[in-house]
Amino acid sequence: DAGVIQSPRHEVTEMGQEVTLRCKPISGHNSLFWYRQTMMRGLELLIYFNNNVPIDDSGMPEDRFSAKMPNASFSTLKIQPSEPRDSAVYFCASSPFSGSTDTQYFGPGTRLTVL
Amino acid sequence: DAKTTQPNSMESNEEEPVHLPCNHSTISGTDYIHWYRQLPSQGPEYVIHGLTSNVNNRMASLAIAEDRKSSTLILHRATLRDAAVYYCILRVGGTSYGKLTFGQGTILTVHP
């Protein structure tokens, strides 16, 4: 299996622009997670989907952020409008099931820079 | 969520064993102890997990104290590729989906 696939790997944009990050989970996994990593705050969970349904979005910072999972093989994280403080590495992860013993498999991340 | 405490950094020499400690004095009976690591410029990867008994896999061993208030990740022979940030995470058991909450972790440096 190719693992979790994220695109783009790097994104540079200007403040105010819309940014869309994409994720393809591992086939057969029914849970998907979006994380953000910064030097100041470390790794934070943004949102968790189970069977394509958002279950926990308490980590989504504000209304500028939105995430969708239209089917089991694709998810997007959108920032509109983007701000310099959104600069971070965004990781997508998937797991076969959701529970306290499952393993989450992380993608390589998207490094976002907002100028 | 129950918290974990890890040293900020540790150093080791190549081919020597490494013992990475983690304190979790407020752990509850259903919390699982998970370890993930993050190699430079990569996403985190799963290492090992356990509940009460010591665990071994191809990557590492996990030694859990009898009172479960601490645990130790053991890398039996460190290689340069093991240089990473190691995260000790408690995951709530039961019906919870077991949210992964990452702390600051331990930066492991391996010297040739």
Tab-separated table of C-alpha atoms in Angstrom:
chain	number	residue	atom	x	y	z
A	1	ASP	CA	0.000	0.000	0.000
A	2	ALA	CA	1.208	3.518	-0.741
A	3	GLY	CA	0.314	4.790	2.687
A	4	VAL	CA	-1.504	8.029	3.372
A	5	ILE	CA	-1.072	10.437	0.480
A	6	GLN	CA	-1.144	14.189	0.927
A	7	SER	CA	-0.986	16.950	-1.635
A	8	PRO	CA	0.529	19.343	-2.178
A	9	ARG	CA	3.688	18.672	-0.169
A	10	HIS	CA	4.501	22.375	-0.058
A	11	GLU	CA	2.236	25.362	-0.489
A	12	VAL	CA	3.185	29.013	-0.450
A	13	THR	CA	0.381	31.524	-0.669
A	14	GLU	CA	-0.407	35.103	0.185
A	15	MET	CA	-2.556	36.278	3.032
A	16	GLY	CA	-6.228	36.297	2.134
A	17	GLN	CA	-6.010	33.514	-0.429
A	18	GLU	CA	-7.927	30.257	-0.183
A	19	VAL	CA	-5.865	27.155	0.500
A	20	THR	CA	-7.018	23.572	-0.010
A	21	LEU	CA	-5.077	20.639	1.351
A	22	ARG	CA	-5.870	17.121	0.177
A	23	CYS	CA	-5.605	13.676	1.711
A	24	LYS	CA	-6.098	10.140	0.467
A	25	PRO	CA	-6.279	7.692	3.389
A	26	ILE	CA	-5.145	4.098	3.298
A	27	SER	CA	-7.732	1.944	1.545
A	28	GLY	CA	-10.044	0.204	3.974
A	29	HIS	CA	-9.422	2.595	6.854
A	30	ASN	CA	-12.593	4.101	8.248
A	31	SER	CA	-11.094	6.827	10.436
A	32	LEU	CA	-9.350	9.970	9.249
A	33	PHE	CA	-7.641	12.699	11.225
A	34	TRP	CA	-6.224	16.129	10.391
A	35	TYR	CA	-3.428	17.516	12.578
A	36	ARG	CA	-1.442	20.735	12.573
A	37	GLN	CA	2.135	21.086	13.820
A	38	THR	CA	3.842	24.335	14.775
A	39	MET	CA	6.899	25.077	16.878
A	40	MET	CA	4.810	26.968	19.412
A	41	ARG	CA	1.893	24.555	19.839
A	42	GLY	CA	3.314	21.207	18.758
A	43	LEU	CA	1.018	18.631	17.167
A	44	GLU	CA	-2.681	19.377	17.529
A	45	LEU	CA	-5.689	17.390	16.378
A	46	LEU	CA	-7.955	19.551	14.238
A	47	ILE	CA	-10.739	17.171	13.254
A	48	TYR	CA	-11.616	13.472	13.265
A	49	PHE	CA	-13.876	11.664	10.792
A	50	ASN	CA	-15.354	8.217	11.221
A	51	ASN	CA	-16.986	6.591	8.192
A	52	ASN	CA	-16.829	9.968	6.414
A	53	VAL	CA	-18.753	11.732	9.204
A	54	PRO	CA	-17.081	14.453	11.311
A	55	ILE	CA	-17.095	13.244	14.917
A	56	ASP	CA	-14.827	15.658	16.744
A	57	ASP	CA	-14.058	19.096	15.309
A	58	SER	CA	-13.267	20.749	18.632
A	59	GLY	CA	-9.720	21.417	17.493
A	60	MET	CA	-10.664	23.443	14.418
A	61	PRO	CA	-9.308	26.889	15.259
A	62	GLU	CA	-12.020	29.085	13.771
A	63	ASP	CA	-14.580	29.467	11.026
A	64	ARG	CA	-11.885	30.081	8.450
A	65	PHE	CA	-11.084	26.371	8.629
A	66	SER	CA	-13.349	23.718	7.151
A	67	ALA	CA	-12.896	20.035	6.416
A	68	LYS	CA	-14.851	17.617	4.282
A	69	MET	CA	-14.787	13.941	3.519
A	70	PRO	CA	-17.052	13.328	0.531
A	71	ASN	CA	-16.094	9.646	0.308
A	72	ALA	CA	-13.935	7.044	1.972
A	73	SER	CA	-10.920	7.774	-0.196
A	74	PHE	CA	-10.664	11.551	-0.083
A	75	SER	CA	-10.666	14.427	2.368
A	76	THR	CA	-9.926	18.134	2.139
A	77	LEU	CA	-8.947	20.798	4.640
A	78	LYS	CA	-9.702	24.299	3.457
A	79	ILE	CA	-8.562	27.618	4.884
A	80	GLN	CA	-10.376	30.713	3.643
A	81	PRO	CA	-9.060	33.354	3.994
A	82	SER	CA	-5.568	32.287	4.973
A	83	GLU	CA	-3.463	34.255	7.466
A	84	PRO	CA	0.273	34.182	8.258
A	85	ARG	CA	-0.447	32.478	11.596
A	86	ASP	CA	-1.825	29.493	9.684
A	87	SER	CA	1.699	28.681	8.537
A	88	ALA	CA	2.408	25.165	9.779
A	89	VAL	CA	2.807	21.564	8.698
A	90	TYR	CA	-0.552	19.868	8.263
A	91	PHE	CA	-0.711	16.094	8.645
A	92	CYS	CA	-3.435	13.705	7.653
A	93	ALA	CA	-3.658	10.309	9.341
A	94	SER	CA	-5.918	7.304	8.950
A	95	SER	CA	-6.627	4.221	11.017
A	96	PRO	CA	-8.474	0.948	10.376
A	97	PHE	CA	-10.969	1.633	13.143
A	98	SER	CA	-11.424	4.139	15.916
A	99	GLY	CA	-10.489	3.117	19.409
A	100	SER	CA	-7.865	3.347	22.074
A	101	THR	CA	-5.799	0.499	20.659
A	102	ASP	CA	-5.781	1.384	16.969
A	103	THR	CA	-2.705	2.588	15.104
A	104	GLN	CA	-2.816	5.873	13.263
A	105	TYR	CA	-0.822	6.042	10.036
A	106	PHE	CA	0.386	9.515	9.177
A	107	GLY	CA	1.047	11.035	5.804
A	108	PRO	CA	4.178	13.017	4.944
A	109	GLY	CA	2.476	16.321	5.640
A	110	THR	CA	1.872	19.563	3.749
A	111	ARG	CA	4.093	22.473	4.685
A	112	LEU	CA	2.005	25.634	4.360
A	113	THR	CA	3.548	29.077	4.280
A	114	VAL	CA	1.258	32.092	4.254
A	115	LEU	CA	3.042	35.336	3.406
B	1	ASP	CA	-6.978	13.996	29.635
B	2	ALA	CA	-4.318	12.421	31.815
B	3	LYS	CA	-0.938	13.999	31.183
B	4	THR	CA	2.496	12.547	30.595
B	5	THR	CA	5.900	13.937	31.541
B	6	GLN	CA	9.013	13.178	29.506
B	7	PRO	CA	12.564	14.535	29.542
B	8	ASN	CA	13.092	17.182	26.883
B	9	SER	CA	16.083	15.403	25.400
B	10	MET	CA	18.313	12.358	25.693
B	11	GLU	CA	21.470	11.187	24.007
B	12	SER	CA	22.771	7.774	23.141
B	13	ASN	CA	25.565	6.116	21.249
B	14	GLU	CA	24.934	3.921	18.257
B	15	GLU	CA	24.374	0.216	19.022
B	16	GLU	CA	23.771	0.896	22.714
B	17	PRO	CA	20.421	0.397	24.458
B	18	VAL	CA	18.256	3.437	25.103
B	19	HIS	CA	15.700	3.756	27.874
B	20	LEU	CA	13.181	6.563	27.362
B	21	PRO	CA	11.142	7.279	30.514
B	22	CYS	CA	7.594	8.574	30.799
B	23	ASN	CA	5.693	9.532	33.935
B	24	HIS	CA	1.908	9.386	33.977
B	25	SER	CA	0.913	9.522	37.624
B	26	THR	CA	-2.737	10.409	36.896
B	27	ILE	CA	-3.335	7.472	34.569
B	28	SER	CA	-6.716	5.799	34.928
B	29	GLY	CA	-7.422	2.096	34.797
B	30	THR	CA	-8.621	2.116	31.196
B	31	ASP	CA	-5.927	4.352	29.701
B	32	TYR	CA	-3.612	2.740	27.180
B	33	ILE	CA	0.031	3.836	26.962
B	34	HIS	CA	1.096	4.552	23.383
B	35	TRP	CA	4.447	5.591	21.954
B	36	TYR	CA	4.882	7.315	18.630
B	37	ARG	CA	8.017	8.789	17.139
B	38	GLN	CA	8.623	11.460	14.547
B	39	LEU	CA	11.697	11.291	12.380
B	40	PRO	CA	12.996	14.579	10.947
B	41	SER	CA	10.703	16.020	8.256
B	42	GLN	CA	8.271	13.102	8.496
B	43	GLY	CA	4.905	12.415	10.039
B	44	PRO	CA	4.684	10.563	13.343
B	45	GLU	CA	4.826	6.785	13.271
B	46	TYR	CA	3.506	4.242	15.722
B	47	VAL	CA	6.062	2.443	17.870
B	48	ILE	CA	4.267	0.375	20.503
B	49	HIS	CA	1.437	0.379	23.012
B	50	GLY	CA	0.391	-1.445	26.167
B	51	LEU	CA	-2.083	-1.503	29.036
B	52	THR	CA	-0.603	-3.366	31.994
B	53	SER	CA	1.889	-5.958	30.824
B	54	ASN	CA	5.253	-5.389	29.216
B	55	VAL	CA	5.150	-5.523	25.428
B	56	ASN	CA	7.695	-6.339	22.756
B	57	ASN	CA	7.641	-5.824	19.019
B	58	ARG	CA	10.193	-5.585	16.247
B	59	MET	CA	10.863	-1.924	16.941
B	60	ALA	CA	11.053	-1.700	20.710
B	61	SER	CA	9.967	-2.932	24.115
B	62	LEU	CA	7.613	-1.224	26.534
B	63	ALA	CA	8.116	-1.746	30.235
B	64	ILE	CA	5.170	-0.662	32.385
B	65	ALA	CA	5.520	-0.130	36.117
B	66	GLU	CA	3.358	-2.285	38.344
B	67	ASP	CA	1.360	0.746	39.539
B	68	ARG	CA	1.187	1.995	35.907
B	69	LYS	CA	2.310	5.476	36.938
B	70	SER	CA	5.351	5.283	34.717
B	71	SER	CA	6.644	3.413	31.710
B	72	THR	CA	9.871	3.070	29.743
B	73	LEU	CA	10.371	2.663	26.030
B	74	ILE	CA	13.410	0.523	25.355
B	75	LEU	CA	15.329	0.580	22.089
B	76	HIS	CA	17.622	-2.407	22.385
B	77	ARG	CA	20.315	-1.231	19.973
B	78	ALA	CA	20.031	2.350	18.856
B	79	THR	CA	20.863	3.186	15.268
B	80	LEU	CA	21.305	6.581	13.653
B	81	ARG	CA	17.873	6.112	12.118
B	82	ASP	CA	16.347	6.068	15.611
B	83	ALA	CA	17.148	9.752	16.090
B	84	ALA	CA	13.691	11.274	16.429
B	85	VAL	CA	11.207	12.881	18.791
B	86	TYR	CA	9.525	10.205	20.910
B	87	TYR	CA	6.031	10.854	22.231
B	88	CYS	CA	4.457	9.021	25.158
B	89	ILE	CA	0.659	9.332	24.936
B	90	LEU	CA	-2.207	8.123	27.102
B	91	ARG	CA	-5.309	7.088	25.206
B	92	VAL	CA	-8.604	6.793	27.001
B	93	GLY	CA	-10.130	3.341	26.812
B	94	GLY	CA	-13.739	2.304	26.855
B	95	THR	CA	-16.099	3.778	24.314
B	96	SER	CA	-13.921	6.802	23.572
B	97	TYR	CA	-12.299	6.961	20.174
B	98	GLY	CA	-9.017	7.283	21.944
B	99	LYS	CA	-7.871	10.735	20.932
B	100	LEU	CA	-4.110	11.089	20.421
B	101	THR	CA	-2.888	14.124	22.353
B	102	PHE	CA	0.770	14.821	21.645
B	103	GLY	CA	2.965	16.518	24.238
B	104	GLN	CA	6.428	17.927	23.610
B	105	GLY	CA	8.100	14.516	23.568
B	106	THR	CA	11.754	13.562	24.056
B	107	ILE	CA	14.289	14.486	21.413
B	108	LEU	CA	16.632	11.507	21.053
B	109	THR	CA	20.072	12.146	19.610
B	110	VAL	CA	22.119	9.127	18.554
B	111	HIS	CA	25.867	9.558	18.196
B	112	PRO	CA	27.897	7.417	15.778
